[in-house]
């Protein structure tokens, strides 16, 4: 099973999840069964608008099954929902989020968790 998460840095399993999905600098891609971790750049992070939609496409390209995130806005949620991706609320580090999932401690999201964020 492949999971993708917005993260603040790309240094290790201890990287912290980023609450700003569209503007996160990196995504962590984790293969839960193999315990493999890789990082990809979020090329949408500096988009003038629609970063959440662009980031959702980056996620789609990774063919992940699940998304772990501290929150997700309406545009990103819509893009991920179209991919039939299950979204779970998670906080802390990559390692903590994966462990919480394995222990059935994460809540699945059925709607956006916050309003769209705009940089002005």
PDB file of C-alpha atoms in Angstrom, residues 24-112:
ATOM      1  CA  UNK A  24       4.026  22.086   1.106  1.00  0.00           C
ATOM      2  CA  UNK A  25       7.611  21.979  -0.208  1.00  0.00           C
ATOM      3  CA  UNK A  26       7.724  18.168  -0.385  1.00  0.00           C
ATOM      4  CA  UNK A  27       5.603  15.057  -0.459  1.00  0.00           C
ATOM      5  CA  UNK A  28       6.716  11.882   1.289  1.00  0.00           C
ATOM      6  CA  UNK A  29       5.787   8.680  -0.533  1.00  0.00           C
ATOM      7  CA  UNK A  30       5.748   5.591   1.684  1.00  0.00           C
ATOM      8  CA  UNK A  31       5.310   1.955   0.731  1.00  0.00           C
ATOM      9  CA  UNK A  32       3.889   0.624   3.996  1.00  0.00           C
ATOM     10  CA  UNK A  33       4.561  -3.067   3.313  1.00  0.00           C
ATOM     11  CA  UNK A  34       8.165  -2.560   2.188  1.00  0.00           C
ATOM     12  CA  UNK A  35       8.804   0.288   4.656  1.00  0.00           C
ATOM     13  CA  UNK A  36      10.340   2.334   1.837  1.00  0.00           C
ATOM     14  CA  UNK A  37      10.378   6.133   1.875  1.00  0.00           C
ATOM     15  CA  UNK A  38      11.060   8.619  -0.896  1.00  0.00           C
ATOM     16  CA  UNK A  39      10.503  12.347  -1.256  1.00  0.00           C
ATOM     17  CA  UNK A  40       9.295  14.355  -4.232  1.00  0.00           C
ATOM     18  CA  UNK A  41       9.303  18.116  -4.730  1.00  0.00           C
ATOM     19  CA  UNK A  42       5.969  19.903  -4.818  1.00  0.00           C
ATOM     20  CA  UNK A  43       6.350  21.963  -7.977  1.00  0.00           C
ATOM     21  CA  UNK A  44       2.954  23.581  -7.248  1.00  0.00           C
ATOM     22  CA  UNK A  45       4.056  25.218  -3.981  1.00  0.00           C
ATOM     23  CA  UNK A  46       4.709  28.630  -5.581  1.00  0.00           C
ATOM     24  CA  UNK A  47       1.758  28.646  -7.994  1.00  0.00           C
ATOM     25  CA  UNK A  48       0.006  32.044  -7.973  1.00  0.00           C
ATOM     26  CA  UNK A  49      -3.335  30.271  -7.456  1.00  0.00           C
ATOM     27  CA  UNK A  50      -4.753  26.767  -7.526  1.00  0.00           C
ATOM     28  CA  UNK A  51      -1.804  25.175  -5.723  1.00  0.00           C
ATOM     29  CA  UNK A  52      -4.106  22.585  -4.138  1.00  0.00           C
ATOM     30  CA  UNK A  53      -5.414  21.453  -7.517  1.00  0.00           C
ATOM     31  CA  UNK A  54      -1.902  21.261  -8.986  1.00  0.00           C
ATOM     32  CA  UNK A  55      -0.623  19.413  -5.915  1.00  0.00           C
ATOM     33  CA  UNK A  56      -3.495  16.921  -6.264  1.00  0.00           C
ATOM     34  CA  UNK A  57      -2.240  16.170  -9.787  1.00  0.00           C
ATOM     35  CA  UNK A  58       1.284  15.565  -8.461  1.00  0.00           C
ATOM     36  CA  UNK A  59      -0.234  13.165  -5.937  1.00  0.00           C
ATOM     37  CA  UNK A  60      -2.207  11.451  -8.725  1.00  0.00           C
ATOM     38  CA  UNK A  61       0.999  10.914 -10.686  1.00  0.00           C
ATOM     39  CA  UNK A  62       2.434   8.956  -7.736  1.00  0.00           C
ATOM     40  CA  UNK A  63      -0.483   6.483  -7.855  1.00  0.00           C
ATOM     41  CA  UNK A  64      -0.789   6.420  -4.062  1.00  0.00           C
ATOM     42  CA  UNK A  65      -3.675   4.616  -2.377  1.00  0.00           C
ATOM     43  CA  UNK A  66      -3.924   6.862   0.681  1.00  0.00           C
ATOM     44  CA  UNK A  67      -3.171  10.426   1.782  1.00  0.00           C
ATOM     45  CA  UNK A  68      -2.241  11.308   5.366  1.00  0.00           C
ATOM     46  CA  UNK A  69      -2.516  15.049   6.074  1.00  0.00           C
ATOM     47  CA  UNK A  70      -3.205  17.421   8.991  1.00  0.00           C
ATOM     48  CA  UNK A  71      -5.948  19.096   6.927  1.00  0.00           C
ATOM     49  CA  UNK A  72      -7.201  19.482   3.380  1.00  0.00           C
ATOM     50  CA  UNK A  73      -8.973  22.419   1.732  1.00  0.00           C
ATOM     51  CA  UNK A  74     -11.944  22.203  -0.626  1.00  0.00           C
ATOM     52  CA  UNK A  75     -10.071  22.327  -3.954  1.00  0.00           C
ATOM     53  CA  UNK A  76      -7.454  19.786  -2.955  1.00  0.00           C
ATOM     54  CA  UNK A  77     -10.157  17.570  -1.437  1.00  0.00           C
ATOM     55  CA  UNK A  78     -12.152  17.678  -4.666  1.00  0.00           C
ATOM     56  CA  UNK A  79      -9.085  16.742  -6.726  1.00  0.00           C
ATOM     57  CA  UNK A  80      -8.169  13.858  -4.429  1.00  0.00           C
ATOM     58  CA  UNK A  81     -11.768  12.647  -4.230  1.00  0.00           C
ATOM     59  CA  UNK A  82     -11.851  12.348  -8.039  1.00  0.00           C
ATOM     60  CA  UNK A  83      -8.890   9.968  -7.722  1.00  0.00           C
ATOM     61  CA  UNK A  84     -10.890   7.818  -5.280  1.00  0.00           C
ATOM     62  CA  UNK A  85      -8.082   8.358  -2.804  1.00  0.00           C
ATOM     63  CA  UNK A  86      -8.814   7.783   0.865  1.00  0.00           C
ATOM     64  CA  UNK A  87      -7.720  10.739   2.983  1.00  0.00           C
ATOM     65  CA  UNK A  88      -6.868  10.404   6.663  1.00  0.00           C
ATOM     66  CA  UNK A  89      -6.160  13.090   9.249  1.00  0.00           C
ATOM     67  CA  UNK A  90      -2.671  12.724  10.696  1.00  0.00           C
ATOM     68  CA  UNK A  91      -0.190  14.890  12.574  1.00  0.00           C
ATOM     69  CA  UNK A  92       3.364  14.632  13.796  1.00  0.00           C
ATOM     70  CA  UNK A  93       6.053  12.865  11.800  1.00  0.00           C
ATOM     71  CA  UNK A  94       5.884  10.436   8.885  1.00  0.00           C
ATOM     72  CA  UNK A  95       6.818   7.593  11.229  1.00  0.00           C
ATOM     73  CA  UNK A  96       4.117   8.557  13.747  1.00  0.00           C
ATOM     74  CA  UNK A  97       1.447   8.808  11.034  1.00  0.00           C
ATOM     75  CA  UNK A  98       2.302   5.383   9.597  1.00  0.00           C
ATOM     76  CA  UNK A  99       2.263   3.801  13.066  1.00  0.00           C
ATOM     77  CA  UNK A 100      -1.086   5.448  13.863  1.00  0.00           C
ATOM     78  CA  UNK A 101      -2.510   4.048  10.610  1.00  0.00           C
ATOM     79  CA  UNK A 102      -1.228   0.554  11.386  1.00  0.00           C
ATOM     80  CA  UNK A 103      -2.911   0.821  14.807  1.00  0.00           C
ATOM     81  CA  UNK A 104      -6.199   1.968  13.200  1.00  0.00           C
ATOM     82  CA  UNK A 105      -5.957   5.339  14.977  1.00  0.00           C
ATOM     83  CA  UNK A 106      -6.438   7.713  12.016  1.00  0.00           C
ATOM     84  CA  UNK A 107      -9.775   9.281  11.088  1.00  0.00           C
ATOM     85  CA  UNK A 108     -10.856   9.050   7.444  1.00  0.00           C
ATOM     86  CA  UNK A 109     -11.929  12.395   5.964  1.00  0.00           C
ATOM     87  CA  UNK A 110     -15.217  12.634   4.059  1.00  0.00           C
ATOM     88  CA  UNK A 111     -15.190  16.407   3.443  1.00  0.00           C
ATOM     89  CA  UNK A 112     -12.708  19.325   3.449  1.00  0.00           C
TER      90      UNK A 112
END
